[in-house]
Short mmCIF file of C-alpha atoms and ligand atoms in Angstrom, two decimals:
data_model
loop_
_atom_site.label_atom_id
_atom_site.label_comp_id
_atom_site.label_asym_id
_atom_site.label_seq_id
_atom_site.Cartn_x
_atom_site.Cartn_y
_atom_site.Cartn_z
CA UNK A 28 0.00 0.00 -0.01
CA UNK A 29 0.97 3.54 -0.73
CA UNK A 30 0.67 6.58 1.52
CA UNK A 31 -0.02 9.94 -0.08
CA UNK A 32 0.84 12.90 2.12
CA UNK A 33 -1.29 15.89 1.24
CA UNK A 34 0.21 19.34 1.32
CA UNK A 35 -2.97 20.99 0.12
CA UNK A 36 -2.92 20.65 -3.68
CA UNK A 37 -6.28 20.76 -5.44
CA UNK A 38 -5.32 17.64 -7.38
CA UNK A 39 -4.07 15.37 -4.60
CA UNK A 40 -7.12 13.19 -5.08
CA UNK A 41 -6.06 12.54 -8.65
CA UNK A 42 -2.83 11.00 -7.37
CA UNK A 43 -4.93 8.59 -5.33
CA UNK A 44 -7.05 7.84 -8.32
CA UNK A 45 -3.99 7.03 -10.46
CA UNK A 46 -2.57 4.80 -7.71
CA UNK A 47 -5.91 2.95 -7.43
CA UNK A 48 -5.98 2.57 -11.21
CA UNK A 49 -2.60 0.88 -10.99
CA UNK A 50 -4.28 -1.71 -8.77
CA UNK A 51 -2.68 -0.54 -5.54
CA UNK A 52 -4.42 0.45 -2.34
CA UNK A 53 -3.62 3.93 -1.00
CA UNK A 54 -4.71 6.46 1.55
CA UNK A 55 -4.37 10.22 1.62
CA UNK A 56 -3.31 11.71 4.91
CA UNK A 57 -2.65 15.33 5.81
CA UNK A 58 1.06 16.18 6.10
CA UNK A 59 0.51 16.64 9.83
CA UNK A 60 0.20 12.86 10.34
CA UNK A 61 2.37 11.67 13.20
CA UNK A 62 5.52 9.60 12.71
CA UNK A 63 3.98 6.90 14.81
CA UNK A 64 0.87 6.58 12.65
CA UNK A 65 2.91 6.55 9.47
CA UNK A 66 5.15 3.77 10.81
CA UNK A 67 2.09 1.81 11.81
CA UNK A 68 0.55 2.20 8.35
CA UNK A 69 3.73 0.70 6.99
CA UNK A 70 3.50 1.97 3.41
CA UNK A 71 5.54 0.39 0.64
CA UNK A 72 6.04 3.82 -0.82
CA UNK A 73 5.16 7.42 -0.06
CA UNK A 74 4.03 10.12 -2.46
CA UNK A 75 4.30 13.78 -1.45
CA UNK A 76 1.65 15.97 -3.10
CA UNK A 77 1.86 19.46 -4.52
CA UNK A 78 0.75 22.53 -2.60
CA UNK A 79 -0.33 26.13 -3.13
CA UNK A 80 2.37 27.05 -0.56
CA UNK A 81 6.00 27.91 -1.13
CA UNK A 82 8.77 26.28 0.90
CA UNK A 83 9.81 29.83 1.77
CA UNK A 84 6.51 30.62 3.47
CA UNK A 85 6.76 31.18 7.17
CA UNK A 86 4.53 28.25 8.03
CA UNK A 87 5.41 26.14 5.04
CA UNK A 88 4.02 22.61 5.43
CA UNK A 89 6.88 20.33 6.37
CA UNK A 90 7.53 16.68 5.55
CA UNK A 91 7.24 14.48 8.64
CA UNK A 92 10.64 13.34 9.93
CA UNK A 93 9.94 9.67 9.52
CA UNK A 94 9.41 9.82 5.74
CA UNK A 95 13.10 9.52 4.96
CA UNK A 96 14.01 7.09 7.70
CA UNK A 97 11.56 4.34 6.81
CA UNK A 98 13.82 3.22 4.00
CA UNK A 99 10.92 3.18 1.55
CA UNK A 100 10.73 4.82 -1.88
CA UNK A 101 9.46 8.39 -1.96
CA UNK A 102 8.07 10.34 -4.91
CA UNK A 103 7.78 14.11 -4.44
CA UNK A 104 5.49 15.92 -6.86
CA UNK A 105 5.99 19.67 -7.44
CA UNK A 106 5.92 21.14 -3.93
CA UNK A 107 6.68 17.62 -2.68
CA UNK A 108 9.88 17.64 -4.73
CA UNK A 109 10.85 21.09 -3.52
CA UNK A 110 10.17 20.32 0.14
CA UNK A 111 12.15 17.10 -0.18
CA UNK A 112 15.13 18.90 -1.68
CA UNK A 113 15.04 21.64 0.90
CA UNK A 114 14.91 19.08 3.69
CA UNK A 115 17.74 16.94 2.35
CA UNK A 116 20.15 19.81 1.78
CA UNK A 117 19.35 21.20 -1.69
CA UNK A 118 18.14 24.64 -2.64
CA UNK A 119 14.80 25.96 -3.84
CA UNK A 120 14.32 29.41 -5.32
CA UNK A 121 11.46 31.51 -6.49
CA UNK A 122 12.17 32.22 -10.11
CA UNK A 123 10.84 34.70 -12.62
CA UNK A 124 10.40 32.00 -15.24
CA UNK A 125 7.23 30.44 -13.90
CA UNK A 126 5.68 27.57 -15.81
CA UNK A 127 1.95 27.01 -15.96
CA UNK A 128 0.30 24.56 -18.30
CA UNK A 129 1.78 22.45 -21.05
CA UNK A 130 5.55 22.15 -21.05
CA UNK A 131 8.17 19.84 -22.56
CA UNK A 132 10.92 18.03 -20.73
CA UNK A 133 14.05 16.50 -22.19
CA UNK A 134 15.05 13.14 -20.81
CA UNK A 135 18.79 13.20 -20.16
CA UNK A 136 19.29 9.85 -18.46
CA UNK A 137 17.47 6.60 -17.83
CA UNK A 138 15.79 6.15 -14.50
CA UNK A 139 13.76 3.43 -12.76
CA UNK A 140 10.92 5.93 -12.29
CA UNK A 141 10.07 5.99 -16.00
CA UNK A 142 11.73 2.88 -17.33
CA UNK A 143 9.65 1.47 -20.16
CA UNK A 144 7.66 4.70 -20.41
CA UNK A 145 10.19 7.32 -21.39
CA UNK A 146 13.73 6.95 -22.67
CA UNK A 147 16.93 8.93 -22.78
CA UNK A 148 17.13 11.49 -25.54
CA UNK A 149 13.36 11.87 -25.88
CA UNK A 150 11.29 15.01 -25.44
CA UNK A 151 8.03 14.50 -23.56
CA UNK A 152 4.94 16.57 -22.85
CA UNK A 153 4.03 17.27 -19.22
CA UNK A 154 1.84 19.62 -17.20
CA UNK A 155 3.61 22.17 -15.05
CA UNK A 156 2.28 24.59 -12.47
CA UNK A 157 4.96 26.12 -10.35
CA UNK A 158 6.56 29.37 -9.28
CA UNK A 159 9.37 27.91 -7.13
CA UNK A 160 11.91 25.46 -8.48
CA UNK A 161 14.83 23.42 -7.30
CA UNK A 162 18.17 25.11 -8.12
CA UNK A 163 20.60 22.89 -6.27
CA UNK A 164 20.28 19.19 -5.69
CA UNK A 165 20.78 17.56 -2.30
CA UNK A 166 23.77 15.20 -2.01
CA UNK A 167 23.14 11.84 -3.67
CA UNK A 168 20.69 13.16 -6.29
CA UNK A 169 21.12 13.56 -10.02
CA UNK A 170 18.95 15.32 -12.57
CA UNK A 171 17.52 12.96 -15.18
CA UNK A 172 15.29 15.39 -17.09
CA UNK A 173 15.06 19.12 -17.53
CA UNK A 174 12.72 21.70 -19.04
CA UNK A 175 13.17 25.31 -20.01
CA UNK A 176 11.82 26.56 -16.70
CA UNK A 177 13.05 23.74 -14.46
CA UNK A 178 16.63 22.49 -14.73
CA UNK A 179 15.62 19.67 -12.39
CA UNK A 180 12.33 18.51 -13.91
CA UNK A 181 12.96 14.95 -12.73
CA UNK A 182 15.53 14.10 -10.06
CA UNK A 183 16.53 10.80 -8.56
CA UNK A 184 18.63 9.29 -5.83
CA UNK A 185 18.36 5.70 -6.96
CA UNK A 186 20.38 4.39 -4.02
CA UNK A 187 17.85 5.64 -1.50
CA UNK A 188 14.96 5.32 -4.02
CA UNK A 189 13.99 8.97 -3.69
CA UNK A 190 12.45 10.65 -6.73
CA UNK A 191 11.12 14.09 -7.45
CA UNK A 192 9.21 15.54 -10.38
CA UNK A 193 8.51 19.21 -10.93
CA UNK A 194 5.48 18.51 -13.13
CA UNK A 195 2.17 16.86 -12.30
CA UNK A 196 2.02 13.24 -13.53
CA UNK A 197 -1.42 12.80 -11.92
CA UNK A 198 -3.30 15.09 -14.34
CA UNK A 199 -4.45 13.90 -17.75
CA UNK A 200 -2.51 16.69 -19.45
CA UNK A 201 0.65 14.73 -18.73
CA UNK A 202 0.01 12.03 -21.34
CA UNK A 203 2.13 9.27 -19.78
CA UNK A 204 1.67 10.43 -16.20
CA UNK A 205 -0.46 7.45 -15.21
CA UNK A 206 2.20 5.05 -16.52
CA UNK A 207 4.82 6.90 -14.51
CA UNK A 208 2.81 6.56 -11.31
CA UNK A 209 2.24 2.90 -12.10
CA UNK A 210 5.97 2.49 -12.51
CA UNK A 211 6.47 4.01 -9.09
CA UNK A 212 3.92 1.80 -7.35
CA UNK A 213 4.89 -1.42 -9.16
CA UNK A 214 8.53 -1.31 -10.21
CA UNK A 215 9.97 1.07 -7.64
CA UNK A 216 7.83 0.33 -4.59
CA UNK A 217 7.19 -3.32 -5.56
CA UNK A 218 3.43 -3.37 -5.07
CA UNK A 219 1.68 -6.26 -6.78
CA UNK A 220 -1.24 -4.42 -8.35
CA UNK A 221 -3.93 -6.88 -7.34
CA UNK A 222 -6.13 -4.41 -5.50
CA UNK A 223 -9.60 -3.88 -7.00
CA UNK A 224 -12.98 -2.31 -6.29
CA UNK A 225 -13.84 -5.55 -4.50
CA UNK A 226 -10.99 -4.68 -2.15
CA UNK A 227 -12.37 -1.20 -1.67
CA UNK A 228 -15.75 -2.65 -0.83
CA UNK A 229 -14.29 -4.93 1.86
CA UNK A 230 -12.25 -2.12 3.35
CA UNK A 231 -15.12 0.33 3.44
CA UNK A 232 -17.40 -2.26 5.01
CA UNK A 233 -14.87 -2.75 7.78
CA UNK A 234 -14.51 1.01 8.20
CA UNK A 235 -18.27 1.56 8.38
CA UNK A 236 -18.66 -1.19 10.97
CA UNK A 237 -15.92 0.32 13.06
CA UNK A 238 -17.34 3.84 12.85
CA UNK A 239 -20.94 2.92 13.49
CA UNK A 240 -20.62 0.11 16.06
CA UNK A 241 -24.14 -0.69 17.28
CA UNK A 242 -25.41 2.73 16.26
CA UNK A 243 -28.19 3.47 13.84
CA UNK A 244 -27.77 5.18 10.50
CA UNK A 245 -30.24 7.02 8.31
CA UNK A 246 -29.62 7.68 4.67
CA UNK A 247 -31.48 9.87 2.22
CA UNK A 248 -32.15 7.96 -0.97
CA UNK A 249 -32.85 9.85 -4.17
CA UNK A 250 -32.71 7.11 -6.79
CA UNK A 251 -29.51 8.57 -8.20
CA UNK A 252 -26.26 6.66 -8.48
CA UNK A 253 -24.46 8.13 -5.48
CA UNK A 254 -27.04 7.68 -2.76
CA UNK A 255 -27.95 4.24 -4.15
CA UNK A 256 -24.38 3.00 -3.98
CA UNK A 257 -23.85 4.51 -0.52
CA UNK A 258 -27.05 2.92 0.80
CA UNK A 259 -26.26 -0.54 -0.58
CA UNK A 260 -22.70 -0.46 0.70
CA UNK A 261 -23.79 0.61 4.18
CA UNK A 262 -26.52 -2.03 4.18
CA UNK A 263 -23.97 -4.68 3.27
CA UNK A 264 -21.96 -3.49 6.27
CA UNK A 265 -24.59 -3.09 8.98
CA UNK A 266 -27.88 -4.52 7.66
CA UNK A 267 -30.95 -3.34 9.53
CA UNK A 268 -29.08 -0.74 11.54
CA UNK A 269 -29.63 1.31 8.38
CA UNK A 270 -32.91 2.95 7.44
CA UNK A 271 -33.28 4.82 4.16
CA UNK A 272 -35.61 7.74 3.72
CA UNK A 273 -36.88 8.35 0.24
CA UNK A 274 -38.67 11.66 -0.13
CA UNK A 275 -40.64 11.77 -3.38
CA UNK A 276 -41.02 15.46 -4.19
CA UNK A 277 -43.28 14.86 -7.19
CA UNK A 278 -40.72 16.20 -9.63
CA UNK A 279 -39.07 12.93 -10.61
CA UNK A 280 -39.25 11.30 -14.00
CA UNK A 281 -41.82 8.75 -15.04
CA UNK A 282 -41.60 5.53 -13.04
CA UNK A 283 -38.61 6.59 -10.96
CA UNK A 284 -40.24 6.55 -7.54
CA UNK A 285 -41.64 3.05 -8.09
CA UNK A 286 -38.29 1.81 -9.26
CA UNK A 287 -36.50 3.09 -6.15
CA UNK A 288 -38.99 1.40 -3.85
CA UNK A 289 -38.98 -1.84 -5.82
CA UNK A 290 -35.20 -2.06 -5.98
CA UNK A 291 -34.29 -1.07 -2.46
CA UNK A 292 -37.16 -2.42 -0.42
CA UNK A 293 -38.18 -5.29 -2.68
CA UNK A 294 -34.92 -6.53 -4.06
CA UNK A 295 -32.32 -5.53 -1.49
CA UNK A 296 -34.53 -5.80 1.56
CA UNK A 297 -33.38 -2.48 2.90
CA UNK A 298 -35.58 -0.72 5.46
CA UNK A 299 -37.11 2.12 3.54
CA UNK A 300 -39.42 4.96 4.48
CA UNK A 301 -41.18 6.18 1.33
CA UNK A 302 -42.78 9.56 1.79
CA UNK A 303 -44.87 10.89 -1.05
CA UNK A 304 -44.48 14.63 -0.48
CA UNK A 305 -45.67 15.74 -3.90
CA UNK A 306 -48.69 17.67 -2.55
CA UNK A 307 -46.47 19.63 -0.21
CA UNK A 308 -43.79 20.37 -2.83
CA UNK A 309 -46.18 21.25 -5.64
CA UNK A 310 -48.30 23.33 -3.27
CA UNK A 311 -45.33 25.45 -2.21
CA UNK A 312 -44.02 25.71 -5.75
CA UNK A 313 -47.33 26.89 -7.20
CA UNK A 314 -46.84 30.23 -8.91
CA UNK A 315 -43.08 30.31 -8.25
CA UNK A 316 -41.34 31.43 -11.45
CA UNK A 317 -37.80 32.33 -10.45
CA UNK A 318 -35.42 29.37 -10.86
CA UNK A 319 -33.34 30.22 -7.80
CA UNK A 320 -36.45 30.51 -5.66
CA UNK A 321 -37.56 27.13 -7.01
CA UNK A 322 -34.20 25.63 -6.06
CA UNK A 323 -34.24 27.14 -2.58
CA UNK A 324 -37.82 26.10 -1.94
CA UNK A 325 -37.11 22.53 -3.02
CA UNK A 326 -33.91 22.37 -0.97
CA UNK A 327 -35.66 23.69 2.13
CA UNK A 328 -38.61 21.30 1.76
CA UNK A 329 -36.31 18.33 1.28
CA UNK A 330 -34.60 19.12 4.54
CA UNK A 331 -37.85 19.73 6.40
CA UNK A 332 -39.50 16.53 5.24
CA UNK A 333 -36.34 14.53 5.79
CA UNK A 334 -36.03 15.86 9.34
CA UNK A 335 -39.65 15.07 10.03
CA UNK A 336 -39.25 11.48 8.88
CA UNK A 337 -35.95 11.10 10.73
CA UNK A 338 -37.57 12.37 13.94
CA UNK A 339 -40.33 9.78 13.55
CA UNK A 340 -37.70 7.07 13.38
CA UNK A 341 -35.84 8.52 16.36
CA UNK A 342 -32.53 7.60 17.84
CA UNK A 343 -30.16 7.50 14.88
CA UNK A 344 -26.71 8.89 15.56
CA UNK A 345 -25.38 8.75 12.02
CA UNK A 346 -26.36 10.39 8.78
CA UNK A 347 -25.14 8.76 5.59
CA UNK A 348 -24.44 10.77 2.48
CA UNK A 349 -23.29 9.80 -0.97
CA UNK A 350 -20.85 12.69 -1.15
CA UNK A 351 -18.25 12.20 -3.87
CA UNK A 352 -14.84 13.70 -4.08
CA UNK A 353 -15.77 16.38 -6.62
CA UNK A 354 -18.52 17.55 -4.22
CA UNK A 355 -15.96 18.20 -1.59
CA UNK A 356 -13.06 20.38 -2.42
CA UNK A 357 -10.97 19.59 0.52
CA UNK A 358 -7.81 21.46 1.17
CA UNK A 359 -5.46 21.10 4.03
CA UNK A 360 -5.04 24.37 5.81
CA UNK A 361 -1.57 24.97 7.09
CA UNK A 362 -2.60 24.71 10.69
CA UNK A 363 -3.59 21.16 9.87
CA UNK A 364 -7.37 20.95 9.80
CA UNK A 365 -9.04 20.29 6.49
CA UNK A 366 -11.52 22.92 5.36
CA UNK A 367 -14.50 21.89 3.34
CA UNK A 368 -16.47 23.74 0.71
CA UNK A 369 -19.57 22.22 -0.85
CA UNK A 370 -20.81 23.15 -4.31
CA UNK A 371 -23.79 25.44 -4.25
CA UNK A 372 -25.68 22.81 -6.27
CA UNK A 373 -25.41 20.50 -3.32
CA UNK A 374 -29.03 20.49 -2.37
CA UNK A 375 -28.94 19.19 1.15
CA UNK A 376 -25.67 20.86 2.07
CA UNK A 377 -27.15 22.28 5.27
CA UNK A 378 -28.49 18.99 6.53
CA UNK A 379 -25.56 17.61 8.51
CA UNK A 380 -25.06 20.70 10.67
CA UNK A 381 -28.75 21.07 11.38
CA UNK A 382 -29.23 17.48 12.37
CA UNK A 383 -26.25 17.32 14.65
CA UNK A 384 -25.36 13.82 13.60
CA UNK A 385 -22.12 12.19 12.68
CA UNK A 386 -21.59 11.75 8.98
CA UNK A 387 -20.96 8.45 7.23
CA UNK A 388 -19.59 9.20 3.78
CA UNK A 389 -18.14 6.03 2.31
CA UNK A 390 -17.74 7.46 -1.22
CA UNK A 391 -15.95 10.68 -0.43
CA UNK A 392 -12.68 9.51 -1.93
CA UNK A 393 -14.18 8.38 -5.21
CA UNK A 394 -14.93 9.90 -8.59
CA UNK A 395 -18.20 9.26 -10.39
CA UNK A 396 -16.95 6.50 -12.66
CA UNK A 397 -15.38 4.73 -9.69
CA UNK A 398 -18.71 4.92 -7.84
CA UNK A 399 -20.37 3.26 -10.82
CA UNK A 400 -17.77 0.51 -10.75
CA UNK A 401 -18.33 0.02 -7.02
CA UNK A 402 -22.09 -0.05 -7.65
CA UNK A 403 -21.65 -2.90 -10.13
CA UNK A 404 -19.47 -4.69 -7.60
CA UNK A 405 -22.35 -4.34 -5.12
CA UNK A 406 -24.83 -5.86 -7.56
CA UNK A 407 -26.86 -2.71 -8.16
CA UNK A 408 -28.74 -2.99 -11.46
CA UNK A 409 -27.31 -1.27 -14.49
CA UNK A 410 -30.32 1.00 -14.95
CA UNK A 411 -29.44 2.69 -11.66
CA UNK A 412 -25.64 2.45 -11.77
CA UNK A 413 -25.37 3.77 -15.30
CA UNK A 414 -27.99 6.46 -14.90
CA UNK A 415 -27.38 9.97 -16.21
CA UNK A 416 -26.96 12.64 -13.53
CA UNK A 417 -30.30 14.13 -12.47
CA UNK A 418 -30.48 17.46 -10.67
CA UNK A 419 -31.91 17.68 -7.14
CA UNK A 420 -34.59 20.16 -8.23
CA UNK A 421 -35.59 17.60 -10.85
CA UNK A 422 -38.15 18.38 -13.52
CA UNK A 423 -38.95 21.68 -11.80
CA UNK A 424 -35.96 23.29 -13.51
CA UNK A 425 -36.88 21.70 -16.84
CA UNK A 426 -40.11 23.66 -17.03
CA UNK A 427 -39.18 27.33 -17.31
CA UNK A 428 -41.62 29.39 -15.29
CA UNK A 429 -44.07 28.03 -12.76
CA UNK A 430 -44.94 24.36 -12.57
CA UNK A 431 -47.99 22.27 -11.84
CA UNK A 432 -48.99 18.62 -12.02
CA UNK A 433 -50.37 18.90 -15.52
CA UNK A 434 -47.17 20.34 -16.96
CA UNK A 435 -45.11 17.76 -15.10
CA UNK A 436 -47.19 14.92 -16.50
CA UNK A 437 -46.79 16.29 -20.00
CA UNK A 438 -43.04 16.60 -19.63
CA UNK A 439 -42.78 13.06 -18.18
CA UNK A 440 -44.42 11.62 -21.26
CA UNK A 441 -42.12 13.49 -23.64
CA UNK A 442 -39.03 12.62 -21.60
CA UNK A 443 -39.95 8.93 -21.44
CA UNK A 444 -40.31 8.66 -25.22
CA UNK A 445 -37.05 10.48 -25.79
CA UNK A 446 -35.11 8.28 -23.37
CA UNK A 447 -36.71 5.12 -24.69
CA UNK A 448 -35.56 5.98 -28.20
CA UNK A 449 -32.08 6.83 -26.96
CA UNK A 450 -31.84 3.47 -25.18
CA UNK A 451 -33.21 1.59 -28.17
CA UNK A 452 -30.63 3.23 -30.41
CA UNK A 453 -27.90 2.12 -28.00
CA UNK A 454 -26.83 5.72 -27.38
CA UNK A 455 -27.59 6.10 -23.67
CA UNK A 456 -24.08 5.41 -22.40
CA UNK A 457 -22.46 7.67 -24.96
CA UNK A 458 -24.39 10.64 -23.58
CA UNK A 459 -23.70 12.47 -20.32
CA UNK A 460 -27.24 13.77 -19.91
CA UNK A 461 -30.30 13.69 -22.10
CA UNK A 462 -33.66 15.17 -21.21
CA UNK A 463 -36.66 17.09 -22.45
CA UNK A 464 -37.68 20.61 -21.51
CA UNK A 465 -41.27 21.84 -21.58
CA UNK A 466 -41.35 25.27 -23.14
CA UNK A 467 -43.78 27.92 -21.89
CA UNK A 468 -44.97 28.83 -25.36
CA UNK A 469 -47.87 27.78 -27.52
CA UNK A 470 -47.49 27.55 -31.24
CA UNK A 471 -49.82 26.85 -34.12
CA UNK A 472 -49.80 23.48 -35.79
CA UNK A 473 -51.90 21.39 -38.11
CA UNK A 474 -53.09 17.90 -37.37
CA UNK A 475 -55.42 16.08 -39.68
CA UNK A 476 -57.77 18.75 -40.97
CA UNK A 477 -57.61 20.81 -37.83
CA UNK A 478 -55.54 23.64 -36.44
CA UNK A 479 -53.78 23.06 -33.14
CA UNK A 480 -52.47 25.60 -30.66
CA UNK A 481 -50.32 23.54 -28.30
CA UNK A 482 -47.11 23.57 -26.35
CA UNK A 483 -43.58 23.22 -27.67
CA UNK A 484 -40.80 21.17 -26.13
CA UNK A 485 -37.02 21.10 -26.48
CA UNK A 486 -34.79 18.04 -26.42
CA UNK A 487 -31.30 18.29 -25.02
CA UNK A 488 -28.40 15.84 -25.06
CA UNK A 489 -24.80 16.62 -24.16
CA UNK A 490 -21.50 14.91 -23.68
CA UNK A 491 -19.26 16.00 -20.82
CA UNK A 492 -16.73 14.58 -18.39
CA UNK A 493 -17.68 16.53 -15.29
CA UNK A 494 -20.65 18.73 -16.14
CA UNK A 495 -18.46 21.83 -16.07
CA UNK A 496 -18.30 22.05 -19.85
CA UNK A 497 -20.46 20.24 -22.36
CA UNK A 498 -20.81 19.56 -26.07
CA UNK A 499 -24.06 18.95 -27.88
CA UNK A 500 -24.58 15.30 -28.82
CA UNK A 501 -24.61 15.03 -32.63
CA UNK A 502 -27.64 12.80 -33.24
CA UNK A 503 -28.20 11.94 -36.82
CA UNK A 504 -31.19 13.59 -38.34
CA UNK A 505 -33.16 10.41 -38.87
CA UNK A 506 -33.05 9.77 -35.13
CA UNK A 507 -34.31 13.25 -34.22
CA UNK A 508 -36.98 12.98 -36.86
CA UNK A 509 -38.21 9.69 -35.42
CA UNK A 510 -38.31 11.02 -31.85
CA UNK A 511 -40.12 14.20 -32.88
CA UNK A 512 -42.65 12.17 -34.84
CA UNK A 513 -43.40 9.94 -31.89
CA UNK A 514 -43.71 12.85 -29.47
CA UNK A 515 -46.24 14.88 -31.45
CA UNK A 516 -48.21 11.76 -32.29
CA UNK A 517 -48.24 10.22 -28.83
CA UNK A 518 -48.31 13.17 -26.46
CA UNK A 519 -51.49 15.17 -26.62
CA UNK A 520 -50.75 18.81 -25.91
CA UNK A 521 -47.38 18.96 -27.68
CA UNK A 522 -47.30 19.99 -31.32
CA UNK A 523 -43.72 21.16 -31.82
CA UNK A 524 -40.30 19.68 -31.01
CA UNK A 525 -36.96 21.51 -31.12
CA UNK A 526 -33.40 20.31 -30.51
CA UNK A 527 -31.14 22.48 -28.36
CA UNK A 528 -27.75 22.91 -30.05
CA UNK A 529 -26.05 25.12 -27.46
CA UNK A 530 -22.82 23.97 -25.88
CA UNK A 531 -21.65 24.92 -22.36
CA UNK A 532 -20.32 27.55 -22.16
CA UNK A 533 -22.02 29.79 -23.17
CA UNK A 534 -25.20 27.82 -22.34
CA UNK A 535 -25.68 25.70 -19.23
CA UNK A 536 -26.79 22.10 -19.36
CA UNK A 537 -30.12 22.74 -17.66
CA UNK A 538 -32.41 25.44 -18.95
CA UNK A 539 -32.76 27.04 -15.53
P1 XMP B 21 -25.66 23.37 -15.41
O1 XMP B 21 -27.09 23.54 -15.73
O2 XMP B 21 -25.18 24.28 -14.32
O3 XMP B 21 -25.53 21.90 -14.83
O4 XMP B 21 -24.76 23.41 -16.62
C1 XMP B 21 -24.35 21.23 -14.53
C2 XMP B 21 -24.72 19.92 -13.91
O5 XMP B 21 -25.34 20.15 -12.64
C3 XMP B 21 -26.66 19.66 -12.63
N1 XMP B 21 -27.47 20.66 -11.90
C4 XMP B 21 -27.87 20.51 -10.64
N2 XMP B 21 -27.70 19.49 -9.79
N3 XMP B 21 -28.91 20.69 -8.14
C5 XMP B 21 -28.25 19.58 -8.55
O6 XMP B 21 -28.13 18.64 -7.76
C6 XMP B 21 -29.11 21.76 -8.93
O7 XMP B 21 -29.71 22.77 -8.53
C7 XMP B 21 -28.57 21.66 -10.26
N4 XMP B 21 -28.56 22.50 -11.32
C8 XMP B 21 -27.89 21.86 -12.32
C9 XMP B 21 -27.05 19.51 -14.07
O8 XMP B 21 -28.07 18.52 -14.23
C10 XMP B 21 -25.74 19.13 -14.70
O9 XMP B 21 -25.45 17.75 -14.49
#
């Protein structure tokens, strides 16, 4: 196993992801971890992360003493390299030639760190982001690669198995970065690479049992991937000590509420409270036009109803959440404590503080695709595990303006046809999100011999890797034609279909 010491870089989690991808178990600890704990963990290798700090800062995060006396390989990345050099007797300077973004390094010598990946004499693309740089190597080190801005782009002391890189191998912009990290975990540190998601499952189950003991846990279930995987994992760990609360706000897609209940109560035998709160939600949303007010109203009601149901159950000490790593931008502050910021989209962000419960968050180290893989490992059906992201405010933000039951029913019918066609065409997995929007306009049409004056709808489908940017999915025209034909023929009240061809930016994925 590998230990990653975090000095506060925004991309530390990506190092962990790359290590996991190489089939090796790892944990991320703050740099303030004690020598004793590190010795006990007994890592085969240690990776030192980057940091927004400079080694010249007054309270610069320091490498724990024990790191260099364990006699295990160490890889310092960016700040990790600089801090290592400073500690072992080299020199680090702040230089005018800063490098940010794509850069090229020249490989001057062979080195175990990149054997089989890069070779002497080659020029390779990497991703740099640094102001400081090493200017003098500590005794025992040699430079094996250099770039224009960093004379010591890769350094090595092969005797002691200490390595440092100025660039970031963990980000995808360093094309062979993953192979380099794999080389470190396998060839340098000697890990076997047999660790899998099944291993993660076992470990998390043990962790959950240890955290919860005989306590009781409640978990909000939404039908989405994250809460589904969290609930199943926790249930595998503690069985009936877990109760799930599923609040149906009346703004879900066709058939979704039934599916949640059938899968979790019926198939998995998980204790489930199903509260149909659609009257309450739709009552409070009546006449509300502003999208932000809709969001806030829905968020507040979710919390209120959830609290009400939790109070009825009584006596739970733990609240489970399917928080993923991207939801939590965690940075280590230099006094040691991690500080947490939650995305504003996070709909129940205020819940934990209000409920005064301890959090169980078994997915907080994972990225979305890893959660899906874990979900498959847990036997969760593909229609849930592979589901497109669905926003907390649901269909309410897919009907510009105010909403009511009638509009929702109309939109559900359109959406169901659209998704059915996408699935039938085998395109579902190639798309990040696909959905229909009910437009608040009426247009004239002709059907049979008669004139119609009905509503219009828009179809949207985008590809994306994280929802931050998105490209329109290029359906072929025959597909769109078929979907549009079915919608106007099968859904009474819709007489016009449009396809949204706006990418993000400048558009957003949702219409509100
Ligand atoms: P936008 O519309 O901002 O969406 O491009 C980016 C991603 O976030 C989802 N989204 C939300 N998710 N609560 C959520 O839980 C929200 O209020 C919300 N608004 C947008 C959207 O579906 C897309 O995946």
